[in-house]
Tab-separated table of C-alpha atoms and ligand atoms in Angstrom:
chain	number	residue	atom	x	y	z
O	1	UNK	CA	0.000	0.000	0.000
O	2	UNK	CA	2.291	2.722	-1.259
O	3	UNK	CA	1.227	6.307	-1.806
O	4	UNK	CA	0.206	7.015	-5.418
O	5	UNK	CA	3.120	9.285	-6.210
O	6	UNK	CA	5.783	6.757	-5.245
O	7	UNK	CA	7.267	4.149	-7.491
O	8	UNK	CA	6.171	0.631	-6.639
O	9	UNK	CA	8.584	-2.256	-6.492
O	10	UNK	CA	6.822	-5.546	-7.132
O	11	UNK	CA	8.136	-9.059	-6.851
O	12	UNK	CA	6.630	-11.741	-9.102
O	13	UNK	CA	6.798	-15.443	-8.394
O	14	UNK	CA	5.308	-18.372	-10.239
O	15	UNK	CA	4.558	-21.477	-8.231
O	16	UNK	CA	3.116	-24.774	-9.401
O	17	UNK	CA	-0.618	-24.996	-8.814
O	18	UNK	CA	-2.300	-28.323	-9.340
O	19	UNK	CA	-1.042	-30.497	-12.181
O	20	UNK	CA	-0.713	-28.189	-15.124
O	21	UNK	CA	-1.402	-24.738	-13.785
O	22	UNK	CA	0.766	-22.145	-12.162
O	23	UNK	CA	-0.032	-19.483	-9.653
O	24	UNK	CA	1.390	-16.002	-10.010
O	25	UNK	CA	2.201	-14.363	-6.691
O	26	UNK	CA	2.741	-10.621	-6.693
O	27	UNK	CA	4.275	-9.041	-3.640
O	28	UNK	CA	4.660	-5.331	-2.944
O	29	UNK	CA	8.253	-5.006	-1.682
O	30	UNK	CA	8.443	-1.212	-1.969
O	31	UNK	CA	8.875	-0.815	1.770
O	32	UNK	CA	11.608	-3.467	1.944
O	33	UNK	CA	13.457	-1.758	-0.915
O	34	UNK	CA	13.215	1.576	0.875
O	35	UNK	CA	14.599	0.084	4.089
O	36	UNK	CA	17.418	-1.469	2.124
O	37	UNK	CA	18.196	1.920	0.547
O	38	UNK	CA	18.181	3.637	3.966
O	39	UNK	CA	20.632	1.029	5.262
O	40	UNK	CA	22.929	1.471	2.248
O	41	UNK	CA	22.842	5.276	2.576
O	42	UNK	CA	23.632	4.958	6.268
O	43	UNK	CA	26.709	2.812	5.696
O	44	UNK	CA	27.883	5.135	2.900
O	45	UNK	CA	27.423	8.176	5.150
O	46	UNK	CA	29.270	6.653	8.096
O	47	UNK	CA	32.149	5.600	5.860
O	48	UNK	CA	32.367	9.051	4.344
O	49	UNK	CA	32.235	10.766	7.731
O	50	UNK	CA	35.035	8.595	9.079
O	51	UNK	CA	37.187	8.804	5.981
O	52	UNK	CA	37.316	12.588	5.883
O	53	UNK	CA	39.157	13.045	9.201
O	54	UNK	CA	41.291	9.977	8.503
O	55	UNK	CA	42.435	11.497	5.214
O	56	UNK	CA	43.473	14.667	7.030
O	57	UNK	CA	45.367	12.712	9.696
O	58	UNK	CA	47.068	10.522	7.130
O	59	UNK	CA	48.061	13.564	5.067
O	60	UNK	CA	49.794	15.227	7.999
O	61	UNK	CA	51.485	12.038	9.109
O	62	UNK	CA	52.863	11.531	5.599
O	63	UNK	CA	54.179	15.089	5.455
O	64	UNK	CA	55.892	14.505	8.775
O	65	UNK	CA	57.365	11.243	7.621
O	66	UNK	CA	58.731	12.772	4.401
O	67	UNK	CA	60.319	15.629	6.310
O	68	UNK	CA	63.418	14.173	7.870
O	69	UNK	CA	63.781	17.077	10.232
O	70	UNK	CA	60.371	18.736	10.294
O	71	UNK	CA	60.407	22.364	11.241
O	72	UNK	CA	58.850	23.215	14.555
O	73	UNK	CA	56.242	25.212	12.602
O	74	UNK	CA	54.825	22.195	10.810
O	75	UNK	CA	54.232	20.342	14.039
O	76	UNK	CA	52.719	23.344	15.696
O	77	UNK	CA	50.235	23.823	12.855
O	78	UNK	CA	49.450	20.152	12.461
O	79	UNK	CA	48.881	19.364	16.085
O	80	UNK	CA	45.575	21.253	16.662
O	81	UNK	CA	44.169	20.042	13.333
O	82	UNK	CA	44.988	16.446	14.128
O	83	UNK	CA	43.527	16.797	17.579
O	84	UNK	CA	40.314	18.303	16.203
O	85	UNK	CA	39.926	15.563	13.597
O	86	UNK	CA	40.518	12.876	16.195
O	87	UNK	CA	37.875	14.412	18.443
O	88	UNK	CA	35.486	14.527	15.515
O	89	UNK	CA	35.891	10.842	14.857
O	90	UNK	CA	35.501	10.102	18.528
O	91	UNK	CA	32.284	12.116	18.741
O	92	UNK	CA	30.877	10.417	15.631
O	93	UNK	CA	31.647	6.958	16.988
O	94	UNK	CA	30.071	7.890	20.321
O	95	UNK	CA	26.910	9.164	18.612
O	96	UNK	CA	26.741	6.002	16.519
O	97	UNK	CA	27.052	3.870	19.629
O	98	UNK	CA	24.281	5.865	21.324
O	99	UNK	CA	22.022	5.420	18.308
O	100	UNK	CA	22.726	1.715	18.060
O	101	UNK	CA	22.199	1.235	21.806
O	102	UNK	CA	18.805	2.937	21.592
O	103	UNK	CA	17.817	0.950	18.524
O	104	UNK	CA	18.876	-2.419	19.844
O	105	UNK	CA	17.483	-2.122	23.360
O	106	UNK	CA	13.979	-3.396	22.770
O	107	UNK	CA	11.360	-2.006	25.109
O	108	UNK	CA	13.418	-1.046	28.123
O	109	UNK	CA	11.835	-0.051	31.378
O	110	UNK	CA	9.847	3.106	30.787
O	111	UNK	CA	8.305	2.966	34.248
O	112	UNK	CA	11.296	4.341	36.101
O	113	UNK	CA	10.778	7.795	37.578
O	114	UNK	CA	13.451	10.173	36.296
O	115	UNK	CA	14.519	13.114	38.422
O	116	UNK	CA	14.790	15.549	35.520
O	117	UNK	CA	15.487	18.692	37.630
O	118	UNK	CA	18.590	17.004	39.117
O	119	UNK	CA	19.658	15.987	35.633
O	120	UNK	CA	19.213	19.507	34.295
O	121	UNK	CA	21.334	21.004	37.069
O	122	UNK	CA	24.250	18.855	35.912
O	123	UNK	CA	23.513	19.767	32.298
O	124	UNK	CA	23.569	23.449	33.235
O	125	UNK	CA	27.129	23.075	34.559
O	126	UNK	CA	28.190	21.287	31.376
O	127	UNK	CA	26.569	24.010	29.274
O	128	UNK	CA	28.482	26.687	31.149
O	129	UNK	CA	31.778	24.967	30.358
O	130	UNK	CA	30.863	24.589	26.692
O	131	UNK	CA	29.758	28.214	26.596
O	132	UNK	CA	33.106	29.699	27.637
O	133	UNK	CA	34.087	30.580	24.098
O	134	UNK	CA	30.706	31.706	22.804
O	135	UNK	CA	29.728	33.871	25.778
O	136	UNK	CA	25.988	33.396	25.263
O	137	UNK	CA	23.563	34.478	27.936
O	138	UNK	CA	22.060	31.161	28.990
O	139	UNK	CA	19.118	31.010	31.357
O	140	UNK	CA	17.856	27.811	32.952
O	141	UNK	CA	14.333	27.851	34.346
O	142	UNK	CA	13.728	24.507	36.039
O	143	UNK	CA	10.590	23.622	37.958
O	144	UNK	CA	11.708	21.743	41.076
O	145	UNK	CA	10.191	18.346	41.681
O	146	UNK	CA	8.873	17.987	38.135
O	147	UNK	CA	9.619	14.362	37.272
O	148	UNK	CA	8.601	12.038	34.455
O	149	UNK	CA	8.757	8.326	33.718
O	150	UNK	CA	11.214	7.026	31.163
O	151	UNK	CA	14.738	5.912	30.489
O	152	UNK	CA	17.089	8.332	32.229
O	153	UNK	CA	20.091	7.860	29.954
O	154	UNK	CA	18.026	8.403	26.803
O	155	UNK	CA	16.260	11.479	28.125
O	156	UNK	CA	19.566	12.950	29.252
O	157	UNK	CA	20.893	12.549	25.735
O	158	UNK	CA	17.824	14.342	24.290
O	159	UNK	CA	18.112	17.303	26.716
O	160	UNK	CA	21.846	17.533	26.167
O	161	UNK	CA	21.665	17.458	22.363
O	162	UNK	CA	19.158	20.300	22.222
O	163	UNK	CA	21.086	22.495	24.661
O	164	UNK	CA	24.475	21.920	23.016
O	165	UNK	CA	22.982	22.604	19.579
O	166	UNK	CA	21.710	25.995	20.755
O	167	UNK	CA	25.210	26.788	22.026
O	168	UNK	CA	26.971	25.481	18.911
O	169	UNK	CA	24.742	26.886	16.181
O	170	UNK	CA	24.060	30.437	17.360
O	171	UNK	CA	26.385	33.424	16.957
O	172	UNK	CA	28.444	34.456	20.027
O	173	UNK	CA	26.540	36.429	22.643
O	174	UNK	CA	23.094	35.008	21.793
O	175	UNK	CA	20.283	34.586	24.289
O	176	UNK	CA	19.373	31.005	25.115
O	177	UNK	CA	16.538	29.958	27.395
O	178	UNK	CA	16.188	26.425	28.650
O	179	UNK	CA	13.008	25.595	30.503
O	180	UNK	CA	11.398	22.610	32.201
O	181	UNK	CA	7.857	23.533	33.220
O	182	UNK	CA	4.586	21.924	34.163
O	183	UNK	CA	1.697	22.651	31.809
O	184	UNK	CA	-1.460	20.969	33.044
O	185	UNK	CA	-0.638	17.226	33.112
O	186	UNK	CA	2.479	17.623	30.998
O	187	UNK	CA	6.113	18.408	31.649
O	188	UNK	CA	7.444	20.582	28.846
O	189	UNK	CA	11.095	20.936	27.928
O	190	UNK	CA	12.012	23.844	25.654
O	191	UNK	CA	15.184	25.419	24.337
O	192	UNK	CA	14.729	28.825	22.706
O	193	UNK	CA	17.438	30.864	21.076
O	194	UNK	CA	17.614	34.128	19.174
O	195	UNK	CA	20.277	32.864	16.758
O	196	UNK	CA	20.251	32.823	12.956
O	197	UNK	CA	17.284	30.475	12.701
O	198	UNK	CA	16.770	27.813	10.041
O	199	UNK	CA	14.974	28.090	6.672
O	200	UNK	CA	11.732	26.059	6.339
O	201	UNK	CA	13.116	23.690	3.692
O	202	UNK	CA	15.791	22.597	6.170
O	203	UNK	CA	13.571	22.493	9.266
O	204	UNK	CA	11.557	19.551	8.009
O	205	UNK	CA	14.711	17.507	7.346
O	206	UNK	CA	16.663	18.300	10.537
O	207	UNK	CA	15.931	15.000	12.266
O	208	UNK	CA	17.193	12.891	9.347
O	209	UNK	CA	20.433	11.088	10.052
O	210	UNK	CA	23.479	13.019	8.854
O	211	UNK	CA	21.381	15.980	7.737
O	212	UNK	CA	23.147	19.284	8.326
O	213	UNK	CA	22.088	22.726	7.225
O	214	UNK	CA	25.623	23.907	6.617
O	215	UNK	CA	27.982	20.934	6.528
O	216	UNK	CA	31.176	22.957	6.835
O	217	UNK	CA	29.910	24.926	9.821
O	218	UNK	CA	28.436	21.896	11.492
O	219	UNK	CA	31.668	19.925	11.038
O	220	UNK	CA	33.718	22.794	12.409
O	221	UNK	CA	31.474	22.568	15.470
O	222	UNK	CA	32.254	18.887	15.817
O	223	UNK	CA	28.773	17.944	14.623
O	224	UNK	CA	28.062	14.577	13.068
O	225	UNK	CA	24.511	15.276	11.926
O	226	UNK	CA	23.210	12.527	14.207
O	227	UNK	CA	22.189	14.615	17.229
O	228	UNK	CA	18.604	15.386	16.257
O	229	UNK	CA	18.114	11.906	14.779
O	230	UNK	CA	18.920	10.571	18.256
O	231	UNK	CA	16.510	13.050	19.888
O	232	UNK	CA	13.720	12.022	17.511
O	233	UNK	CA	14.325	8.347	18.192
O	234	UNK	CA	14.416	8.778	21.968
O	235	UNK	CA	11.209	10.806	21.933
O	236	UNK	CA	9.351	8.369	19.727
O	237	UNK	CA	10.272	5.591	22.180
O	238	UNK	CA	8.764	7.760	24.911
O	239	UNK	CA	5.610	8.392	22.806
O	240	UNK	CA	6.535	12.012	22.317
O	241	UNK	CA	7.796	14.122	19.433
O	242	UNK	CA	10.110	17.012	18.820
O	243	UNK	CA	8.450	20.293	17.920
O	244	UNK	CA	10.606	22.765	15.990
O	245	UNK	CA	9.786	26.394	15.285
O	246	UNK	CA	12.436	28.351	13.473
O	247	UNK	CA	12.652	31.332	11.187
O	248	UNK	CA	15.718	32.858	9.544
O	249	UNK	CA	17.078	35.826	11.519
O	250	UNK	CA	14.586	35.213	14.335
O	251	UNK	CA	15.942	32.167	16.110
O	252	UNK	CA	14.765	28.686	16.912
O	253	UNK	CA	12.696	26.820	19.426
O	254	UNK	CA	12.976	23.090	20.075
O	255	UNK	CA	10.538	21.532	22.522
O	256	UNK	CA	8.759	18.363	23.580
O	257	UNK	CA	6.464	17.216	26.315
O	258	UNK	CA	6.075	14.115	28.443
O	259	UNK	CA	3.358	13.139	30.900
O	260	UNK	CA	4.270	14.676	34.271
O	261	UNK	CA	4.573	12.313	37.194
O	262	UNK	CA	1.650	12.883	39.498
O	263	UNK	CA	2.633	14.514	42.734
O	264	UNK	CA	0.154	13.559	45.402
O	265	UNK	CA	-0.241	16.607	47.608
O	266	UNK	CA	0.137	15.939	51.300
O	267	UNK	CA	-3.109	17.041	52.898
O	268	UNK	CA	-2.994	19.200	55.958
O	269	UNK	CA	-4.680	18.010	59.144
O	270	UNK	CA	-7.517	20.546	58.847
O	271	UNK	CA	-8.275	19.360	55.269
O	272	UNK	CA	-8.234	15.751	56.369
O	273	UNK	CA	-10.720	16.501	59.076
O	274	UNK	CA	-13.133	18.093	56.572
O	275	UNK	CA	-12.806	15.215	54.073
L	301	ADP	P1	24.995	17.704	14.691
L	301	ADP	O1	25.125	16.367	15.386
L	301	ADP	O2	25.860	17.857	13.487
L	301	ADP	O3	25.094	18.866	15.633
L	301	ADP	P2	22.089	17.738	14.633
L	301	ADP	O4	21.334	16.589	14.085
L	301	ADP	O5	22.117	17.916	16.114
L	301	ADP	O6	23.558	17.675	14.018
L	301	ADP	O7	21.539	19.073	13.969
L	301	ADP	C1	21.344	19.124	12.562
L	301	ADP	C2	21.556	20.523	12.027
L	301	ADP	O8	20.546	21.373	12.554
L	301	ADP	C3	22.858	21.165	12.450
L	301	ADP	O9	23.870	20.839	11.536
L	301	ADP	C4	22.534	22.640	12.413
L	301	ADP	O10	22.779	23.148	11.129
L	301	ADP	C5	21.027	22.692	12.653
L	301	ADP	N1	20.667	23.204	14.005
L	301	ADP	C6	20.393	22.466	15.105
L	301	ADP	N2	20.063	23.232	16.164
L	301	ADP	C7	20.121	24.519	15.721
L	301	ADP	C8	19.877	25.807	16.341
L	301	ADP	N3	19.526	25.929	17.630
L	301	ADP	N4	20.029	26.901	15.555
L	301	ADP	C9	20.393	26.796	14.244
L	301	ADP	N5	20.631	25.624	13.626
L	301	ADP	C10	20.491	24.502	14.330
């Protein structure tokens, strides 16, 4: 059952039917073909992403090898580049491991109560370290005691990806607001920034694996293009989805909600007496 505007891939098979007849079996394998294509693209992308930094590293190492007595200058220039490329590979491999861990862990225990405010306090400290160079004004507005059920490690990765993206992809000195607030029965996480924003044609593709608005800029930021794909995956496992509002020159907003853990209010003695 493929949409009308998509090409169908059909598989035909003839099997013996009775003594002299044959039965033609037609199977719609469009979906299988698409999955196969996604898998091939994924492998090609990973290989490409790993080869680029390796080529740089190899290039420098060869220059060094050819130079019998390399000048101090060559080493000094090469060192930070090699370090950056190594970190890039490391971050890509880590993101890939995160993605594969999420995909391979089947259901997991989604009934565990996660102390999100405690988690966000740690994240705030990490954000401050990351923010040293960019000097953004980052505000955290965390509602104490607002917990949800889910898988702590996965949720932490979703919060962290959205906050680090706001730091990485906005010009120095931007305003970033991170909030965790109760809205009726929901707990809402939101990261708003007043950065450069993203054009609509990119917004709808942001959560695709390896999709980057500006590859060069994203790579320079150590980005692998997997961050938002991980967020999307984590949220779908928690029956939630990422909501993105963004407009060029106006900034971006990334948010999602989860059912808030019920806090049973402790009744005072006077109320108990009335009840
Ligand atoms: P990466 O892992 O490379 O950081 P993501 O999947 O997290 O990739 O993000 C995809 C792209 O979305 C980034 O390359 C960047 O161009 C864009 N992006 C994400 N967050 C923001 C933001 N707050 N402001 C502007 N662009 C953003």
